CSV table of N, CA, C and O and ligand atoms in Angstrom, one decimal:
chain,number,residue,atom,x,y,z
M,187,UNK,N,-54.9,1.1,47.1
M,187,UNK,CA,-53.6,1.5,47.2
M,187,UNK,C,-53.2,2.5,46.2
M,187,UNK,O,-53.5,2.3,44.9
M,188,UNK,N,-52.7,3.7,46.6
M,188,UNK,CA,-52.4,4.8,45.6
M,188,UNK,C,-51.3,4.5,44.7
M,188,UNK,O,-50.2,3.8,44.9
M,189,UNK,N,-51.5,4.7,43.5
M,189,UNK,CA,-50.6,4.9,42.3
M,189,UNK,C,-49.5,5.6,42.7
M,189,UNK,O,-49.4,6.6,42.9
M,190,UNK,N,-48.1,5.1,42.4
M,190,UNK,CA,-46.9,6.1,42.2
M,190,UNK,C,-46.9,6.6,41.0
M,190,UNK,O,-47.7,6.3,40.0
M,191,UNK,N,-45.9,7.7,40.9
M,191,UNK,CA,-45.7,8.5,39.8
M,191,UNK,C,-45.3,7.5,38.7
M,191,UNK,O,-45.7,7.3,37.6
M,192,UNK,N,-44.5,6.6,39.1
M,192,UNK,CA,-43.9,5.5,38.1
M,192,UNK,C,-45.0,4.6,37.6
M,192,UNK,O,-45.1,4.3,36.4
M,193,UNK,N,-45.8,4.3,38.5
M,193,UNK,CA,-47.1,3.3,37.9
M,193,UNK,C,-47.9,4.1,36.9
M,193,UNK,O,-48.3,3.6,36.0
M,194,UNK,N,-48.1,5.4,37.2
M,194,UNK,CA,-48.9,6.2,36.3
M,194,UNK,C,-48.4,6.5,35.1
M,194,UNK,O,-48.8,6.3,33.8
M,195,UNK,N,-46.8,6.8,35.0
M,195,UNK,CA,-46.1,7.0,33.9
M,195,UNK,C,-46.1,5.7,33.1
M,195,UNK,O,-46.2,5.5,31.8
M,196,UNK,N,-46.2,4.6,33.7
M,196,UNK,CA,-46.0,3.2,32.9
M,196,UNK,C,-47.2,2.8,32.2
M,196,UNK,O,-47.2,2.0,31.4
M,197,UNK,N,-48.3,3.7,32.3
M,197,UNK,CA,-49.7,3.5,31.9
M,197,UNK,C,-49.6,4.2,30.4
M,197,UNK,O,-50.5,3.9,29.6
M,198,UNK,N,-48.7,5.2,30.2
M,198,UNK,CA,-48.8,6.0,28.9
M,198,UNK,C,-48.5,5.1,27.6
M,198,UNK,O,-47.8,4.2,27.8
M,199,UNK,N,-48.9,5.5,26.7
M,199,UNK,CA,-48.5,4.9,25.5
M,199,UNK,C,-47.8,5.7,24.4
M,199,UNK,O,-48.1,6.9,24.4
M,200,UNK,N,-46.9,5.3,23.8
M,200,UNK,CA,-46.1,5.9,22.7
M,200,UNK,C,-46.1,5.5,21.4
M,200,UNK,O,-45.8,4.3,21.3
M,201,UNK,N,-46.5,6.4,20.6
M,201,UNK,CA,-46.4,6.2,19.0
M,201,UNK,C,-45.1,6.8,18.5
M,201,UNK,O,-45.1,7.9,18.3
M,202,UNK,N,-44.1,6.1,18.5
M,202,UNK,CA,-42.8,6.5,18.2
M,202,UNK,C,-42.5,7.2,16.7
M,202,UNK,O,-42.8,6.1,15.8
M,203,UNK,N,-42.4,8.2,16.7
M,203,UNK,CA,-41.9,8.7,15.3
M,203,UNK,C,-40.6,8.3,15.0
M,203,UNK,O,-39.6,8.3,16.0
M,204,UNK,N,-40.2,7.9,13.6
M,204,UNK,CA,-38.7,7.4,13.5
M,204,UNK,C,-37.8,8.6,13.5
M,204,UNK,O,-36.6,8.5,13.3
M,205,UNK,N,-38.3,9.8,13.2
M,205,UNK,CA,-37.7,10.9,13.3
M,205,UNK,C,-37.5,11.7,14.6
M,205,UNK,O,-38.6,12.2,15.0
M,206,UNK,N,-36.3,11.9,15.3
M,206,UNK,CA,-36.2,12.3,16.6
M,206,UNK,C,-36.7,13.9,16.4
M,206,UNK,O,-36.4,14.6,15.7
M,207,UNK,N,-37.7,14.3,17.4
M,207,UNK,CA,-38.3,15.5,17.5
M,207,UNK,C,-37.4,16.4,18.4
M,207,UNK,O,-37.7,17.7,18.4
M,208,UNK,N,-36.4,15.9,19.0
M,208,UNK,CA,-35.3,16.8,19.9
M,208,UNK,C,-34.0,16.5,19.4
M,208,UNK,O,-33.6,15.3,19.2
M,209,UNK,N,-33.3,17.4,19.1
M,209,UNK,CA,-31.8,17.3,18.7
M,209,UNK,C,-30.8,18.0,19.7
M,209,UNK,O,-31.1,19.1,20.0
M,210,UNK,N,-29.9,17.2,20.1
M,210,UNK,CA,-28.9,17.7,21.1
M,210,UNK,C,-27.4,17.9,20.6
M,210,UNK,O,-27.0,17.2,19.7
M,211,UNK,N,-26.6,18.6,21.4
M,211,UNK,CA,-25.3,18.7,21.2
M,211,UNK,C,-24.8,18.1,22.6
M,211,UNK,O,-24.5,18.6,23.6
M,212,UNK,N,-24.5,16.6,22.3
M,212,UNK,CA,-24.2,15.9,23.6
M,212,UNK,C,-22.7,16.2,24.1
M,212,UNK,O,-22.3,15.8,25.1
M,213,UNK,N,-21.9,17.0,23.3
M,213,UNK,CA,-20.5,17.3,23.7
M,213,UNK,C,-20.4,18.7,24.2
M,213,UNK,O,-19.3,19.2,24.3
M,214,UNK,N,-21.6,19.5,24.5
M,214,UNK,CA,-21.6,20.7,25.1
M,214,UNK,C,-20.7,20.8,26.1
M,214,UNK,O,-20.6,19.9,27.0
M,215,UNK,N,-19.8,21.8,26.5
M,215,UNK,CA,-18.9,21.9,27.5
M,215,UNK,C,-19.3,22.1,28.9
M,215,UNK,O,-18.7,21.6,30.0
M,216,UNK,N,-20.5,22.9,29.0
M,216,UNK,CA,-21.0,23.2,30.5
M,216,UNK,C,-21.3,21.9,31.2
M,216,UNK,O,-22.2,21.5,31.1
M,217,UNK,N,-20.5,21.7,32.2
M,217,UNK,CA,-20.8,20.4,32.9
M,217,UNK,C,-21.9,20.6,33.8
M,217,UNK,O,-22.8,19.6,34.0
M,218,UNK,N,-21.9,21.5,34.5
M,218,UNK,CA,-22.9,21.8,35.4
M,218,UNK,C,-24.5,21.7,34.9
M,218,UNK,O,-25.5,21.1,35.1
M,219,UNK,N,-24.4,22.4,33.5
M,219,UNK,CA,-25.7,22.4,32.8
M,219,UNK,C,-26.2,20.9,32.4
M,219,UNK,O,-27.3,20.5,32.4
M,220,UNK,N,-25.0,20.1,32.0
M,220,UNK,CA,-25.3,18.8,31.6
M,220,UNK,C,-26.0,17.9,32.8
M,220,UNK,O,-26.9,17.2,32.6
M,221,UNK,N,-25.3,18.3,34.0
M,221,UNK,CA,-25.8,17.5,35.2
M,221,UNK,C,-27.3,18.0,35.6
M,221,UNK,O,-28.1,17.3,36.0
M,222,UNK,N,-27.7,19.1,35.3
M,222,UNK,CA,-29.0,19.8,35.7
M,222,UNK,C,-29.9,19.1,34.6
M,222,UNK,O,-31.0,18.8,35.0
M,223,UNK,N,-29.6,19.0,33.5
M,223,UNK,CA,-30.4,18.6,32.3
M,223,UNK,C,-30.8,17.1,32.8
M,223,UNK,O,-31.9,16.5,32.6
M,224,UNK,N,-29.8,16.2,33.0
M,224,UNK,CA,-30.0,14.9,33.5
M,224,UNK,C,-31.0,14.7,34.7
M,224,UNK,O,-31.7,13.9,34.6
M,225,UNK,N,-30.7,15.7,35.6
M,225,UNK,CA,-31.6,15.5,36.8
M,225,UNK,C,-33.0,16.0,36.5
M,225,UNK,O,-34.0,15.5,37.0
M,226,UNK,N,-33.4,17.0,35.6
M,226,UNK,CA,-34.3,17.7,35.3
M,226,UNK,C,-35.5,16.9,34.5
M,226,UNK,O,-36.6,17.0,34.5
M,227,UNK,N,-35.0,16.1,33.5
M,227,UNK,CA,-36.0,15.4,32.8
M,227,UNK,C,-36.8,14.4,33.5
M,227,UNK,O,-36.2,13.4,34.2
M,228,UNK,N,-38.2,14.7,33.5
M,228,UNK,CA,-38.9,13.7,34.4
M,228,UNK,C,-39.1,12.1,33.8
M,228,UNK,O,-39.2,11.3,34.6
M,229,UNK,N,-38.6,12.0,32.6
M,229,UNK,CA,-38.8,10.7,32.0
M,229,UNK,C,-37.3,10.0,32.0
M,229,UNK,O,-37.3,8.8,31.5
M,230,UNK,N,-36.4,10.7,32.6
M,230,UNK,CA,-34.9,10.4,32.7
M,230,UNK,C,-34.3,9.8,31.2
M,230,UNK,O,-33.8,8.6,31.3
M,231,UNK,N,-34.7,10.6,30.4
M,231,UNK,CA,-34.0,10.4,29.0
M,231,UNK,C,-32.7,10.7,28.8
M,231,UNK,O,-32.3,10.5,27.7
M,232,UNK,N,-32.2,11.6,29.6
M,232,UNK,CA,-30.8,12.0,29.5
M,232,UNK,C,-29.8,11.3,30.4
M,232,UNK,O,-30.1,11.0,31.6
M,233,UNK,N,-28.7,11.0,30.0
M,233,UNK,CA,-27.7,10.2,30.8
M,233,UNK,C,-26.4,10.7,30.3
M,233,UNK,O,-25.8,11.0,29.3
M,234,UNK,N,-25.5,10.9,31.4
M,234,UNK,CA,-23.9,11.1,31.2
M,234,UNK,C,-23.3,10.0,31.0
M,234,UNK,O,-23.2,9.0,31.9
M,235,UNK,N,-22.5,10.0,30.1
M,235,UNK,CA,-21.7,8.7,29.7
M,235,UNK,C,-20.4,9.1,30.6
M,235,UNK,O,-20.2,10.3,31.2
M,236,UNK,N,-19.4,8.1,30.6
M,236,UNK,CA,-18.4,8.1,31.4
M,236,UNK,C,-17.3,9.0,30.9
M,236,UNK,O,-16.6,9.8,31.6
M,237,UNK,N,-17.4,9.5,29.7
M,237,UNK,CA,-16.7,10.5,29.2
M,237,UNK,C,-17.0,11.8,29.2
M,237,UNK,O,-16.7,12.9,28.6
M,238,UNK,N,-18.4,12.0,29.9
M,238,UNK,CA,-19.0,13.3,30.1
M,238,UNK,C,-19.8,14.0,29.2
M,238,UNK,O,-20.0,15.1,29.1
M,239,UNK,N,-19.9,13.2,28.1
M,239,UNK,CA,-20.9,13.5,27.0
M,239,UNK,C,-22.4,13.2,27.3
M,239,UNK,O,-22.6,12.2,28.3
M,240,UNK,N,-23.3,13.7,27.0
M,240,UNK,CA,-24.7,13.4,27.1
M,240,UNK,C,-25.2,12.4,26.1
M,240,UNK,O,-25.2,12.7,24.8
M,241,UNK,N,-26.0,11.5,26.6
M,241,UNK,CA,-26.6,10.5,25.7
M,241,UNK,C,-28.0,10.8,25.9
M,241,UNK,O,-28.6,11.2,26.9
M,242,UNK,N,-28.9,10.7,24.7
M,242,UNK,CA,-30.3,11.0,24.9
M,242,UNK,C,-31.0,10.1,24.0
M,242,UNK,O,-30.6,9.7,23.0
M,243,UNK,N,-32.2,9.6,24.5
M,243,UNK,CA,-33.2,9.0,24.0
M,243,UNK,C,-34.5,9.6,23.8
M,243,UNK,O,-35.1,9.8,25.0
M,244,UNK,N,-34.9,9.9,22.4
M,244,UNK,CA,-36.3,10.7,22.5
M,244,UNK,C,-37.6,9.8,22.5
M,244,UNK,O,-38.6,10.3,22.7
M,245,UNK,N,-37.5,8.5,22.5
M,245,UNK,CA,-38.6,7.6,22.5
M,245,UNK,C,-39.6,7.6,23.5
M,245,UNK,O,-40.7,7.7,23.4
M,246,UNK,N,-39.2,8.1,24.9
M,246,UNK,CA,-40.3,8.2,25.8
M,246,UNK,C,-40.3,9.5,26.3
M,246,UNK,O,-41.1,9.6,27.5
M,247,UNK,N,-40.3,10.3,25.5
M,247,UNK,CA,-40.5,12.0,25.8
M,247,UNK,C,-41.8,12.2,26.1
M,247,UNK,O,-42.9,11.8,25.5
M,248,UNK,N,-42.0,12.9,27.3
M,248,UNK,CA,-43.4,13.4,27.6
M,248,UNK,C,-43.7,14.6,27.3
M,248,UNK,O,-44.8,15.4,27.7
M,249,UNK,N,-42.9,15.3,26.2
M,249,UNK,CA,-43.2,16.4,25.8
M,249,UNK,C,-43.6,17.7,26.7
M,249,UNK,O,-44.4,18.5,26.3
M,250,UNK,N,-42.9,17.7,27.8
M,250,UNK,CA,-43.0,18.6,28.8
M,250,UNK,C,-42.3,20.0,28.6
M,250,UNK,O,-42.6,21.0,29.0
M,251,UNK,N,-41.2,19.9,27.7
M,251,UNK,CA,-40.6,21.1,27.3
M,251,UNK,C,-39.4,21.7,28.4
M,251,UNK,O,-38.8,22.5,28.2
M,252,UNK,N,-39.1,20.7,29.5
M,252,UNK,CA,-38.2,21.2,30.5
M,252,UNK,C,-36.8,21.3,30.2
M,252,UNK,O,-36.3,22.2,30.3
M,253,UNK,N,-36.6,20.3,29.2
M,253,UNK,CA,-35.2,20.2,28.6
M,253,UNK,C,-34.9,21.5,27.7
M,253,UNK,O,-33.7,22.3,27.7
M,254,UNK,N,-35.9,22.0,27.0
M,254,UNK,CA,-35.8,23.1,26.0
M,254,UNK,C,-35.4,24.3,26.6
M,254,UNK,O,-34.7,25.3,26.7
M,255,UNK,N,-36.6,24.8,27.9
M,255,UNK,CA,-36.4,25.8,28.7
M,255,UNK,C,-35.2,26.1,29.5
M,255,UNK,O,-34.5,26.8,29.7
M,256,UNK,N,-34.7,24.9,30.0
M,256,UNK,CA,-33.7,24.7,31.0
M,256,UNK,C,-32.3,25.1,30.3
M,256,UNK,O,-31.5,25.7,30.8
M,257,UNK,N,-32.2,24.6,29.1
M,257,UNK,CA,-31.0,24.8,28.3
M,257,UNK,C,-30.8,26.0,27.5
M,257,UNK,O,-29.7,26.3,27.1
M,258,UNK,N,-32.0,26.5,27.3
M,258,UNK,CA,-32.0,27.8,26.4
M,258,UNK,C,-31.3,27.8,25.0
M,258,UNK,O,-30.4,28.7,24.8
M,259,UNK,N,-31.4,26.7,24.3
M,259,UNK,CA,-30.7,26.6,23.2
M,259,UNK,C,-29.2,25.9,23.3
M,259,UNK,O,-28.6,25.9,22.2
M,260,UNK,N,-28.8,25.7,24.4
M,260,UNK,CA,-27.6,25.1,24.5
M,260,UNK,C,-27.9,23.6,24.9
M,260,UNK,O,-28.8,23.3,25.6
M,261,UNK,N,-27.1,22.6,24.6
M,261,UNK,CA,-27.3,21.2,24.4
M,261,UNK,C,-28.5,20.8,23.8
M,261,UNK,O,-28.3,20.0,22.8
M,262,UNK,N,-29.7,21.4,24.1
M,262,UNK,CA,-30.8,20.9,23.3
M,262,UNK,C,-31.1,22.0,22.1
M,262,UNK,O,-31.2,23.2,22.4
M,263,UNK,N,-30.6,21.5,21.0
M,263,UNK,CA,-30.4,22.6,19.7
M,263,UNK,C,-31.7,22.9,19.1
M,263,UNK,O,-31.9,23.8,18.5
M,264,UNK,N,-32.5,21.5,19.0
M,264,UNK,CA,-33.8,22.0,18.4
M,264,UNK,C,-34.9,21.1,19.2
M,264,UNK,O,-34.6,20.1,19.6
M,265,UNK,N,-36.0,21.8,19.3
M,265,UNK,CA,-37.1,20.9,20.1
M,265,UNK,C,-38.5,21.2,19.3
M,265,UNK,O,-38.7,22.4,19.2
M,266,UNK,N,-39.1,20.2,19.1
M,266,UNK,CA,-40.5,20.5,18.5
M,266,UNK,C,-41.3,19.1,19.1
M,266,UNK,O,-40.8,18.2,19.7
M,267,UNK,N,-42.7,19.2,18.9
M,267,UNK,CA,-43.5,18.2,19.2
M,267,UNK,C,-43.5,17.2,18.0
M,267,UNK,O,-43.0,17.6,16.9
M,268,UNK,N,-43.8,15.8,18.4
M,268,UNK,CA,-43.6,14.9,17.1
M,268,UNK,C,-44.7,15.2,16.3
M,268,UNK,O,-45.6,15.9,16.6
M,269,UNK,N,-44.5,14.6,15.0
M,269,UNK,CA,-45.8,14.8,14.2
M,269,UNK,C,-47.0,14.5,14.6
M,269,UNK,O,-47.2,13.6,15.6
M,270,UNK,N,-48.2,15.1,14.0
M,270,UNK,CA,-49.5,14.8,14.5
M,270,UNK,C,-49.7,13.3,14.6
M,270,UNK,O,-49.4,12.5,13.7
M,271,UNK,N,-50.3,12.9,15.9
M,271,UNK,CA,-50.7,11.5,15.9
M,271,UNK,C,-49.4,10.7,16.6
M,271,UNK,O,-49.7,9.6,16.7
M,272,UNK,N,-48.3,11.2,16.6
M,272,UNK,CA,-47.0,10.6,17.2
M,272,UNK,C,-46.9,11.0,18.5
M,272,UNK,O,-47.4,12.0,19.0
M,273,UNK,N,-46.0,10.3,19.2
M,273,UNK,CA,-45.5,10.8,20.5
M,273,UNK,C,-46.4,10.1,21.6
M,273,UNK,O,-47.0,9.1,21.5
M,274,UNK,N,-46.5,10.8,22.8
M,274,UNK,CA,-46.9,10.2,24.0
M,274,UNK,C,-48.6,10.4,24.0
M,274,UNK,O,-49.2,11.5,23.5
M,275,UNK,N,-49.4,9.4,24.6
M,275,UNK,CA,-50.5,9.4,24.9
M,275,UNK,C,-50.9,9.2,26.5
M,275,UNK,O,-50.5,8.1,26.7
M,276,UNK,N,-51.1,10.3,27.1
M,276,UNK,CA,-51.3,10.1,28.5
M,276,UNK,C,-52.6,9.4,28.9
M,276,UNK,O,-53.7,9.6,28.3
M,277,UNK,N,-52.5,8.5,30.0
M,277,UNK,CA,-53.5,7.8,30.3
M,277,UNK,C,-54.3,8.1,31.7
M,277,UNK,O,-55.2,7.8,32.3
M,278,UNK,N,-53.2,8.7,32.7
M,278,UNK,CA,-53.5,9.1,34.0
M,278,UNK,C,-53.2,10.8,34.2
M,278,UNK,O,-52.5,10.9,35.3
M,279,UNK,N,-53.4,11.5,33.2
M,279,UNK,CA,-53.3,12.8,33.5
M,279,UNK,C,-51.9,13.3,33.5
M,279,UNK,O,-51.4,14.4,33.8
Q,510,LIG,S1,-39.3,17.4,26.8
Q,510,LIG,FE1,-39.6,16.8,29.1
Q,510,LIG,S2,-39.6,14.5,28.9
Q,510,LIG,FE2,-38.9,15.0,27.0
Q,510,LIG,S3,-36.8,15.1,26.9
Q,510,LIG,FE3,-37.3,17.1,27.5
Q,510,LIG,S4,-37.4,17.1,29.7
Q,510,LIG,FE4,-37.5,14.9,29.2
């Protein structure tokens, strides 16, 4: 049986850096951009709280850069790869 995307993502390993490699402004005002960001992250690391601020967890980041490109300096205030040897280790491409 073919593996689903979720099955493949579940094989990845993360060496989590204690310092977040992405910083956000969760109180940014543009509601449409916030909703797009929540939908765009393939790892589902962004979430809209009931008060419409954005919650973010960096630990499962796939380092794809989508959030950085999508927001262009808005919401995602700084983006970098984790320190060498840290972050995601892909197991199935
Ligand atoms: S780099 Fe990719 S996986 Fe990581 S938080 Fe941004 S969109 Fe999500």
